[in-house]
Amino acid sequence: MLPPSGVGGVETGMLRCRLASGPLIAGLLIATSGLAGAEPKALIELFTSQGCSSCPPADKLLGELAADPSLIAISDPIDYWDYLGWKDTLAMPGHSARQRAYAHVRGDREVYTPQVVVNGSADVLGSDRTAIERAVVQTDQKAAVMSLPVLLSLGGSVLNINVQAKGAGHPGEVWLCPLARAMTVAIGRGENHGHTITYHNVVRGWIKLGDWNGSDANWTIPVSDIRADDIDAAVVMVQEGTHEKPGIILGAAYMPFGQPSSSEARQQTTNTK
């Protein structure tokens, strides 16, 4: 779906929230760019909406991609379809702004749902697995893409984040995104009326850790400062450029808190009137 005409401009504010509770994080020992030291090939961002009838196949596909340890797949629910009769219960205005910022940097004004952005660079239809896989291969050929090791570890009641310098410096920013690994929503109105859809690795906020200048960098964050009930994973990304002009993903790491089964997807109660 294409957004309505007149929906434009880049919103500068990114919503922030708190991360998972201490007991959830206590099970985490180390996450280093995925599992067992494996470095992911791509960060995949899906811009989706509960009010878009074209999105459910993309939402399902993202869940399948999220199970691939060589990929980091996240959902960025947008809000510009809310006027169609159903207000997206997971959307954030900052996600819509991020999607427009990507389009502005590319210079193509391609903003639609479902849209996937791979490694902060290539954009493709979010339900097209072949196109996504092709974009992963193409963007991974760029030397700087996903070139920085990002290490995450827990020490007592604090979360330790380490970004290791590697090669030439590309200035950018370091962001932490708390995630809900699975959120199931019963949609009561709009184009997806009557459907129940599970959304995967849903971004619930954006916390800027700092600027990246090409040197080793470390952050120590008290777990008590980043807590929320619906968070059971997180991703840390180093992205070239700025929030207003996002560039390629220089490095990223994903960490789950615990190992919930697929049947333990969180249910979100919504008003269907």
Short mmCIF file of N, CA and C in Angstrom, two decimals, residues 41-42 44 61 64-65 68 70-71 116 118-119 122 124-141:
data_model
loop_
_atom_site.label_atom_id
_atom_site.label_comp_id
_atom_site.label_asym_id
_atom_site.label_seq_id
_atom_site.Cartn_x
_atom_site.Cartn_y
_atom_site.Cartn_z
N LYS A 41 24.68 -11.43 8.61
CA LYS A 41 24.93 -10.84 7.30
C LYS A 41 24.08 -9.62 7.05
N ALA A 42 22.98 -9.50 7.79
CA ALA A 42 22.06 -8.41 7.47
C ALA A 42 21.15 -8.07 8.62
N ILE A 44 17.44 -6.68 8.82
CA ILE A 44 16.26 -6.54 7.98
C ILE A 44 15.18 -5.82 8.77
N LEU A 61 6.45 -13.86 6.88
CA LEU A 61 7.79 -14.09 6.34
C LEU A 61 8.85 -13.55 7.29
N GLU A 64 9.73 -16.00 9.83
CA GLU A 64 10.59 -17.06 9.32
C GLU A 64 12.03 -16.58 9.20
N LEU A 65 12.21 -15.35 8.74
CA LEU A 65 13.56 -14.80 8.61
C LEU A 65 14.20 -14.61 9.99
N ASP A 68 16.38 -17.35 11.34
CA ASP A 68 17.67 -17.60 10.69
C ASP A 68 18.77 -16.89 11.49
N SER A 70 21.69 -16.18 10.82
CA SER A 70 22.56 -15.31 10.04
C SER A 70 21.92 -13.96 9.75
N LEU A 71 20.67 -13.77 10.20
CA LEU A 71 19.95 -12.54 9.96
C LEU A 71 19.42 -11.96 11.26
N VAL A 116 10.52 -3.61 3.09
CA VAL A 116 11.70 -4.05 3.84
C VAL A 116 12.89 -3.22 3.42
N VAL A 118 16.98 -3.42 3.83
CA VAL A 118 18.05 -4.36 4.18
C VAL A 118 19.35 -3.59 4.40
N ASN A 119 19.91 -3.76 5.58
CA ASN A 119 21.20 -3.14 5.94
C ASN A 119 21.21 -1.63 5.75
N ALA A 122 19.24 -1.16 0.69
CA ALA A 122 18.30 -1.60 -0.35
C ALA A 122 16.90 -1.74 0.22
N VAL A 124 12.97 -3.37 -0.66
CA VAL A 124 12.25 -4.33 -1.50
C VAL A 124 10.88 -4.58 -0.90
N LEU A 125 10.02 -5.24 -1.66
CA LEU A 125 8.69 -5.62 -1.18
C LEU A 125 8.85 -6.60 -0.02
N GLY A 126 8.17 -6.32 1.08
CA GLY A 126 8.36 -7.09 2.30
C GLY A 126 7.89 -8.52 2.25
N SER A 127 7.05 -8.87 1.28
CA SER A 127 6.55 -10.23 1.16
C SER A 127 7.29 -11.04 0.11
N ASP A 128 8.33 -10.48 -0.49
CA ASP A 128 9.07 -11.13 -1.56
C ASP A 128 10.37 -11.71 -1.01
N ARG A 129 10.35 -12.99 -0.66
CA ARG A 129 11.52 -13.63 -0.05
C ARG A 129 12.73 -13.57 -0.98
N THR A 130 12.51 -13.85 -2.27
CA THR A 130 13.62 -13.85 -3.22
C THR A 130 14.28 -12.49 -3.31
N ALA A 131 13.48 -11.43 -3.35
CA ALA A 131 14.03 -10.07 -3.42
C ALA A 131 14.81 -9.73 -2.16
N ILE A 132 14.31 -10.17 -1.01
CA ILE A 132 15.00 -9.90 0.25
C ILE A 132 16.34 -10.64 0.27
N GLU A 133 16.33 -11.90 -0.13
CA GLU A 133 17.58 -12.68 -0.14
C GLU A 133 18.58 -12.07 -1.11
N ARG A 134 18.10 -11.59 -2.25
CA ARG A 134 18.99 -10.95 -3.22
C ARG A 134 19.59 -9.67 -2.64
N ALA A 135 18.77 -8.89 -1.93
CA ALA A 135 19.25 -7.64 -1.33
C ALA A 135 20.27 -7.92 -0.23
N VAL A 136 20.09 -9.01 0.51
CA VAL A 136 21.08 -9.37 1.53
C VAL A 136 22.43 -9.63 0.88
N VAL A 137 22.43 -10.40 -0.21
CA VAL A 137 23.69 -10.71 -0.90
C VAL A 137 24.32 -9.44 -1.47
N GLN A 138 23.52 -8.61 -2.09
CA GLN A 138 24.04 -7.40 -2.74
C GLN A 138 24.62 -6.42 -1.72
N THR A 139 23.90 -6.18 -0.63
CA THR A 139 24.39 -5.21 0.35
C THR A 139 25.58 -5.75 1.13
N ASP A 140 25.63 -7.07 1.31
CA ASP A 140 26.74 -7.66 2.06
C ASP A 140 28.06 -7.55 1.31
N GLN A 141 28.00 -7.27 0.04
CA GLN A 141 29.22 -7.10 -0.75
C GLN A 141 29.92 -5.78 -0.48
#
